[in-house]
Amino acid sequence: MATTTKAAAPAKKNSGFQGVKAAWIILVICAIAGYSVWYFVMGNPDNFIGGDRSGHPANLLGTVYKGGFVVGLILTLLFTVICLGIERYFAIKTAAGKINLAKFTAQVKDLIKAQKFTEAEALCDKMQGSVANVVKASIKMYQTVEGDDTLKKAAKIAKISQAHEEATQLEMPTLQMNMPMVATIVSLGTLTALFGTVLGMIGSFQALNKIDKLTYALDEIGFTIAATYDSTHNEA
């Protein structure tokens, strides 16, 4: 009677911090924090001459506030990258396990070569983390196929390799979580700063245009006054 081969047991979930799956919550909170800093801290009336936000800035904070809403957007991106960086640090630290990785690798290899699988599993339980989960799943499959006489050696090796790859794929989402968002924000940060520069240049040109109109009006008035005096006086 053929023996049915058991499927590889899923890797045990890591204990501890697993990362923030809903990263958009961090983005929203950082947006609120960023625009609050821009409006309430940088836009504090004390940072402007006469206490008027529409007036001239009295210090650096007031000057940065004059950059407009883009400043709040840049702060949002900055705070988000910082928060996600901290989140990734603790998530990867948890996934790395509780034992030095090089030491764990050497010990578990020695135990596997000696076919001391019980001790190897105990070491994985002590290690925890992604590497330990993958190793433990592979060991379980080894033990499963070892007692299956219906499979050839090549098929058994293939199943062990498959279990190892599947366990690795289960762990990768935790390690790569939120990294695409970090990469996107890093790219957007430069573009957002350039966008703010363009807006500043547009505002500067508009101010220069107002100055040109003012100068033109003064010249026109001055010419009119001079022409009026010339036409109403017959002095030599």
C-alpha positions as YAML, in Angstrom:
chain: A
units: angstrom
residues:
- id: 1
  name: MET
  ca: [0.00, 0.00, 0.00]
- id: 2
  name: ALA
  ca: [1.43, 3.36, -1.03]
- id: 3
  name: THR
  ca: [2.28, 5.81, 1.69]
- id: 4
  name: THR
  ca: [0.89, 9.32, 1.25]
- id: 5
  name: THR
  ca: [3.58, 11.99, 1.60]
- id: 6
  name: LYS
  ca: [2.66, 14.80, 3.95]
- id: 7
  name: ALA
  ca: [2.93, 18.36, 2.73]
- id: 8
  name: ALA
  ca: [5.53, 20.58, 4.24]
- id: 9
  name: ALA
  ca: [4.36, 22.25, 7.41]
- id: 10
  name: PRO
  ca: [4.13, 26.01, 7.12]
- id: 11
  name: ALA
  ca: [6.90, 27.92, 8.78]
- id: 12
  name: LYS
  ca: [6.16, 29.01, 12.31]
- id: 13
  name: LYS
  ca: [5.33, 32.65, 12.58]
- id: 14
  name: ASN
  ca: [7.90, 34.84, 14.22]
- id: 15
  name: SER
  ca: [7.15, 36.10, 17.69]
- id: 16
  name: GLY
  ca: [7.66, 39.79, 18.25]
- id: 17
  name: PHE
  ca: [7.24, 42.78, 15.99]
- id: 18
  name: GLN
  ca: [6.17, 41.77, 12.46]
- id: 19
  name: GLY
  ca: [6.00, 45.20, 10.86]
- id: 20
  name: VAL
  ca: [3.15, 47.54, 9.97]
- id: 21
  name: LYS
  ca: [1.05, 46.11, 7.15]
- id: 22
  name: ALA
  ca: [-1.17, 49.17, 6.71]
- id: 23
  name: ALA
  ca: [1.61, 51.64, 5.89]
- id: 24
  name: TRP
  ca: [-0.93, 54.17, 4.60]
- id: 25
  name: ILE
  ca: [-1.85, 54.83, 8.26]
- id: 26
  name: ILE
  ca: [1.74, 55.96, 8.88]
- id: 27
  name: LEU
  ca: [1.53, 58.16, 5.77]
- id: 28
  name: VAL
  ca: [-1.69, 59.83, 6.98]
- id: 29
  name: ILE
  ca: [-0.31, 60.43, 10.48]
- id: 30
  name: CYS
  ca: [2.92, 61.85, 9.05]
- id: 31
  name: ALA
  ca: [0.91, 64.10, 6.72]
- id: 32
  name: ILE
  ca: [-1.00, 65.50, 9.68]
- id: 33
  name: ALA
  ca: [2.24, 65.96, 11.61]
- id: 34
  name: GLY
  ca: [4.04, 67.53, 8.64]
- id: 35
  name: TYR
  ca: [1.38, 70.11, 7.86]
- id: 36
  name: SER
  ca: [0.90, 70.83, 11.58]
- id: 37
  name: VAL
  ca: [4.61, 71.63, 11.89]
- id: 38
  name: TRP
  ca: [4.43, 73.78, 8.76]
- id: 39
  name: TYR
  ca: [1.34, 75.75, 9.79]
- id: 40
  name: PHE
  ca: [1.52, 75.94, 13.58]
- id: 41
  name: VAL
  ca: [5.29, 75.87, 14.22]
- id: 42
  name: MET
  ca: [6.77, 77.54, 11.16]
- id: 43
  name: GLY
  ca: [3.67, 79.65, 10.65]
- id: 44
  name: ASN
  ca: [3.65, 80.89, 14.25]
- id: 45
  name: PRO
  ca: [2.92, 84.67, 14.22]
- id: 46
  name: ASP
  ca: [6.03, 85.19, 16.36]
- id: 47
  name: ASN
  ca: [8.09, 84.20, 13.34]
- id: 48
  name: PHE
  ca: [6.86, 87.21, 11.36]
- id: 49
  name: ILE
  ca: [7.34, 90.94, 11.67]
- id: 50
  name: GLY
  ca: [4.21, 92.40, 13.22]
- id: 51
  name: GLY
  ca: [2.80, 88.94, 13.94]
- id: 52
  name: ASP
  ca: [1.24, 88.72, 10.47]
- id: 53
  name: ARG
  ca: [1.81, 85.56, 8.40]
- id: 54
  name: SER
  ca: [1.32, 87.54, 5.21]
- id: 55
  name: GLY
  ca: [4.10, 89.93, 6.22]
- id: 56
  name: HIS
  ca: [7.86, 89.55, 6.12]
- id: 57
  name: PRO
  ca: [9.44, 86.66, 8.09]
- id: 58
  name: ALA
  ca: [11.46, 87.55, 11.17]
- id: 59
  name: ASN
  ca: [13.56, 84.35, 11.28]
- id: 60
  name: LEU
  ca: [14.41, 81.17, 9.42]
- id: 61
  name: LEU
  ca: [11.22, 79.34, 10.41]
- id: 62
  name: GLY
  ca: [9.12, 82.14, 9.01]
- id: 63
  name: THR
  ca: [11.18, 82.11, 5.82]
- id: 64
  name: VAL
  ca: [10.67, 78.37, 5.35]
- id: 65
  name: TYR
  ca: [6.93, 78.81, 5.99]
- id: 66
  name: LYS
  ca: [6.84, 81.18, 3.03]
- id: 67
  name: GLY
  ca: [7.74, 78.18, 0.85]
- id: 68
  name: GLY
  ca: [4.06, 77.30, 0.85]
- id: 69
  name: PHE
  ca: [2.20, 74.02, 1.08]
- id: 70
  name: VAL
  ca: [5.10, 72.18, -0.59]
- id: 71
  name: VAL
  ca: [7.01, 72.51, 2.71]
- id: 72
  name: GLY
  ca: [4.29, 70.50, 4.45]
- id: 73
  name: LEU
  ca: [4.46, 67.88, 1.71]
- id: 74
  name: ILE
  ca: [8.25, 67.60, 2.03]
- id: 75
  name: LEU
  ca: [7.92, 67.25, 5.81]
- id: 76
  name: THR
  ca: [5.32, 64.54, 5.27]
- id: 77
  name: LEU
  ca: [7.70, 62.56, 3.09]
- id: 78
  name: LEU
  ca: [10.56, 63.10, 5.54]
- id: 79
  name: PHE
  ca: [8.56, 61.95, 8.57]
- id: 80
  name: THR
  ca: [7.22, 58.95, 6.65]
- id: 81
  name: VAL
  ca: [10.69, 57.76, 5.62]
- id: 82
  name: ILE
  ca: [11.92, 58.14, 9.21]
- id: 83
  name: CYS
  ca: [8.96, 56.20, 10.63]
- id: 84
  name: LEU
  ca: [9.21, 53.44, 8.02]
- id: 85
  name: GLY
  ca: [12.95, 53.24, 8.59]
- id: 86
  name: ILE
  ca: [12.36, 52.64, 12.30]
- id: 87
  name: GLU
  ca: [9.60, 50.15, 11.49]
- id: 88
  name: ARG
  ca: [11.87, 48.21, 9.11]
- id: 89
  name: TYR
  ca: [14.69, 48.21, 11.67]
- id: 90
  name: PHE
  ca: [12.62, 46.50, 14.34]
- id: 91
  name: ALA
  ca: [10.92, 44.12, 11.86]
- id: 92
  name: ILE
  ca: [14.23, 42.96, 10.38]
- id: 93
  name: LYS
  ca: [15.77, 42.75, 13.85]
- id: 94
  name: THR
  ca: [12.95, 40.40, 14.86]
- id: 95
  name: ALA
  ca: [13.33, 38.37, 11.67]
- id: 96
  name: ALA
  ca: [17.10, 38.04, 12.25]
- id: 97
  name: GLY
  ca: [16.47, 35.95, 15.36]
- id: 98
  name: LYS
  ca: [17.93, 35.91, 18.84]
- id: 99
  name: ILE
  ca: [21.25, 34.18, 18.13]
- id: 100
  name: ASN
  ca: [24.16, 35.46, 16.08]
- id: 101
  name: LEU
  ca: [23.41, 34.41, 12.51]
- id: 102
  name: ALA
  ca: [26.91, 33.10, 11.73]
- id: 103
  name: LYS
  ca: [26.98, 31.10, 14.96]
- id: 104
  name: PHE
  ca: [23.50, 29.68, 14.34]
- id: 105
  name: THR
  ca: [24.39, 28.71, 10.77]
- id: 106
  name: ALA
  ca: [27.51, 26.83, 11.87]
- id: 107
  name: GLN
  ca: [25.72, 25.04, 14.70]
- id: 108
  name: VAL
  ca: [22.66, 24.00, 12.72]
- id: 109
  name: LYS
  ca: [24.82, 22.72, 9.82]
- id: 110
  name: ASP
  ca: [26.80, 20.54, 12.21]
- id: 111
  name: LEU
  ca: [23.60, 19.16, 13.76]
- id: 112
  name: ILE
  ca: [22.05, 18.43, 10.36]
- id: 113
  name: LYS
  ca: [25.20, 16.68, 9.11]
- id: 114
  name: ALA
  ca: [25.15, 14.57, 12.28]
- id: 115
  name: GLN
  ca: [21.41, 13.93, 11.68]
- id: 116
  name: LYS
  ca: [20.56, 15.30, 15.09]
- id: 117
  name: PHE
  ca: [17.29, 16.77, 13.90]
- id: 118
  name: THR
  ca: [15.66, 17.06, 17.32]
- id: 119
  name: GLU
  ca: [18.54, 19.19, 18.56]
- id: 120
  name: ALA
  ca: [18.44, 21.20, 15.31]
- id: 121
  name: GLU
  ca: [14.72, 21.92, 15.75]
- id: 122
  name: ALA
  ca: [15.32, 22.92, 19.36]
- id: 123
  name: LEU
  ca: [18.04, 25.29, 18.19]
- id: 124
  name: CYS
  ca: [15.61, 26.77, 15.63]
- id: 125
  name: ASP
  ca: [13.01, 27.29, 18.36]
- id: 126
  name: LYS
  ca: [15.64, 29.07, 20.42]
- id: 127
  name: MET
  ca: [16.84, 31.14, 17.45]
- id: 128
  name: GLN
  ca: [13.38, 32.12, 16.11]
- id: 129
  name: GLY
  ca: [13.25, 34.52, 13.18]
- id: 130
  name: SER
  ca: [12.95, 33.94, 9.43]
- id: 131
  name: VAL
  ca: [16.10, 31.83, 8.97]
- id: 132
  name: ALA
  ca: [15.11, 29.49, 11.78]
- id: 133
  name: ASN
  ca: [11.60, 29.09, 10.34]
- id: 134
  name: VAL
  ca: [12.96, 28.14, 6.92]
- id: 135
  name: VAL
  ca: [15.48, 25.68, 8.36]
- id: 136
  name: LYS
  ca: [12.84, 24.07, 10.54]
- id: 137
  name: ALA
  ca: [10.45, 23.63, 7.61]
- id: 138
  name: SER
  ca: [13.22, 22.00, 5.59]
- id: 139
  name: ILE
  ca: [14.09, 19.64, 8.46]
- id: 140
  name: LYS
  ca: [10.45, 18.60, 8.83]
- id: 141
  name: MET
  ca: [10.26, 17.77, 5.13]
- id: 142
  name: TYR
  ca: [13.54, 15.83, 5.40]
- id: 143
  name: GLN
  ca: [12.06, 13.74, 8.17]
- id: 144
  name: THR
  ca: [8.83, 13.27, 6.21]
- id: 145
  name: VAL
  ca: [10.38, 12.03, 2.97]
- id: 146
  name: GLU
  ca: [13.01, 9.95, 4.77]
- id: 147
  name: GLY
  ca: [10.39, 7.44, 5.86]
- id: 148
  name: ASP
  ca: [8.60, 7.39, 2.51]
- id: 149
  name: ASP
  ca: [9.78, 4.33, 0.57]
- id: 150
  name: THR
  ca: [7.56, 5.15, -2.43]
- id: 151
  name: LEU
  ca: [9.74, 8.04, -3.56]
- id: 152
  name: LYS
  ca: [13.07, 7.85, -5.27]
- id: 153
  name: LYS
  ca: [16.07, 9.72, -3.97]
- id: 154
  name: ALA
  ca: [15.81, 12.48, -6.62]
- id: 155
  name: ALA
  ca: [12.13, 13.04, -5.80]
- id: 156
  name: LYS
  ca: [12.91, 13.28, -2.08]
- id: 157
  name: ILE
  ca: [15.64, 15.86, -2.71]
- id: 158
  name: ALA
  ca: [13.24, 17.81, -4.92]
- id: 159
  name: LYS
  ca: [10.59, 17.84, -2.18]
- id: 160
  name: ILE
  ca: [13.09, 19.02, 0.41]
- id: 161
  name: SER
  ca: [14.24, 21.82, -1.92]
- id: 162
  name: GLN
  ca: [10.61, 22.72, -2.66]
- id: 163
  name: ALA
  ca: [9.80, 22.93, 1.05]
- id: 164
  name: HIS
  ca: [12.84, 25.14, 1.57]
- id: 165
  name: GLU
  ca: [11.79, 27.49, -1.26]
- id: 166
  name: GLU
  ca: [8.17, 27.66, -0.10]
- id: 167
  name: ALA
  ca: [9.22, 28.49, 3.45]
- id: 168
  name: THR
  ca: [11.53, 31.18, 2.10]
- id: 169
  name: GLN
  ca: [8.71, 32.68, 0.04]
- id: 170
  name: LEU
  ca: [6.53, 32.80, 3.15]
- id: 171
  name: GLU
  ca: [9.18, 34.82, 4.98]
- id: 172
  name: MET
  ca: [10.09, 37.24, 2.18]
- id: 173
  name: PRO
  ca: [6.93, 39.42, 2.39]
- id: 174
  name: THR
  ca: [7.77, 40.28, 6.00]
- id: 175
  name: LEU
  ca: [11.32, 41.25, 5.06]
- id: 176
  name: GLN
  ca: [10.30, 43.28, 1.99]
- id: 177
  name: MET
  ca: [7.21, 44.88, 3.49]
- id: 178
  name: ASN
  ca: [6.98, 48.68, 2.96]
- id: 179
  name: MET
  ca: [10.29, 48.80, 1.08]
- id: 180
  name: PRO
  ca: [8.59, 49.80, -2.23]
- id: 181
  name: MET
  ca: [6.95, 52.73, -0.44]
- id: 182
  name: VAL
  ca: [10.31, 53.85, 0.96]
- id: 183
  name: ALA
  ca: [11.89, 53.66, -2.51]
- id: 184
  name: THR
  ca: [8.99, 55.64, -4.01]
- id: 185
  name: ILE
  ca: [9.17, 58.34, -1.34]
- id: 186
  name: VAL
  ca: [12.93, 58.69, -1.81]
- id: 187
  name: SER
  ca: [12.34, 59.35, -5.51]
- id: 188
  name: LEU
  ca: [9.43, 61.69, -4.86]
- id: 189
  name: GLY
  ca: [11.42, 63.68, -2.31]
- id: 190
  name: THR
  ca: [13.77, 65.08, -4.95]
- id: 191
  name: LEU
  ca: [10.94, 65.75, -7.39]
- id: 192
  name: THR
  ca: [8.89, 67.48, -4.69]
- id: 193
  name: ALA
  ca: [11.82, 69.73, -3.80]
- id: 194
  name: LEU
  ca: [12.24, 70.62, -7.48]
- id: 195
  name: PHE
  ca: [8.52, 71.32, -7.69]
- id: 196
  name: GLY
  ca: [8.83, 73.70, -4.76]
- id: 197
  name: THR
  ca: [11.78, 75.40, -6.48]
- id: 198
  name: VAL
  ca: [9.72, 75.88, -9.62]
- id: 199
  name: LEU
  ca: [6.85, 77.35, -7.60]
- id: 200
  name: GLY
  ca: [9.31, 79.71, -5.90]
- id: 201
  name: MET
  ca: [10.71, 80.83, -9.25]
- id: 202
  name: ILE
  ca: [7.19, 81.45, -10.57]
- id: 203
  name: GLY
  ca: [6.40, 83.53, -7.49]
- id: 204
  name: SER
  ca: [9.63, 85.48, -7.95]
- id: 205
  name: PHE
  ca: [8.84, 86.25, -11.59]
- id: 206
  name: GLN
  ca: [5.36, 87.36, -10.60]
- id: 207
  name: ALA
  ca: [6.86, 89.69, -8.00]
- id: 208
  name: LEU
  ca: [9.29, 91.07, -10.60]
- id: 209
  name: ASN
  ca: [6.37, 91.63, -12.95]
- id: 210
  name: LYS
  ca: [4.61, 93.65, -10.26]
- id: 211
  name: ILE
  ca: [7.76, 95.69, -9.74]
- id: 212
  name: ASP
  ca: [8.00, 96.33, -13.48]
- id: 213
  name: LYS
  ca: [4.39, 97.52, -13.55]
- id: 214
  name: LEU
  ca: [5.03, 99.75, -10.54]
- id: 215
  name: THR
  ca: [8.14, 101.22, -12.15]
- id: 216
  name: TYR
  ca: [6.27, 101.80, -15.39]
- id: 217
  name: ALA
  ca: [3.42, 103.53, -13.54]
- id: 218
  name: LEU
  ca: [5.89, 105.79, -11.70]
- id: 219
  name: ASP
  ca: [7.61, 106.69, -14.97]
- id: 220
  name: GLU
  ca: [4.29, 107.46, -16.61]
- id: 221
  name: ILE
  ca: [3.18, 109.66, -13.75]
- id: 222
  name: GLY
  ca: [6.54, 111.41, -13.64]
- id: 223
  name: PHE
  ca: [6.44, 112.06, -17.38]
- id: 224
  name: THR
  ca: [2.84, 113.35, -17.12]
- id: 225
  name: ILE
  ca: [3.79, 115.76, -14.34]
- id: 226
  name: ALA
  ca: [6.76, 117.06, -16.31]
- id: 227
  name: ALA
  ca: [4.71, 117.40, -19.51]
- id: 228
  name: THR
  ca: [1.92, 119.19, -17.65]
- id: 229
  name: TYR
  ca: [4.33, 121.71, -16.15]
- id: 230
  name: ASP
  ca: [5.91, 122.28, -19.54]
- id: 231
  name: SER
  ca: [2.56, 122.88, -21.23]
- id: 232
  name: THR
  ca: [1.21, 125.26, -18.56]
- id: 233
  name: HIS
  ca: [4.29, 127.43, -18.10]
- id: 234
  name: ASN
  ca: [5.84, 129.73, -20.68]
- id: 235
  name: GLU
  ca: [9.05, 130.28, -18.82]
- id: 236
  name: ALA
  ca: [12.26, 130.40, -20.83]
...
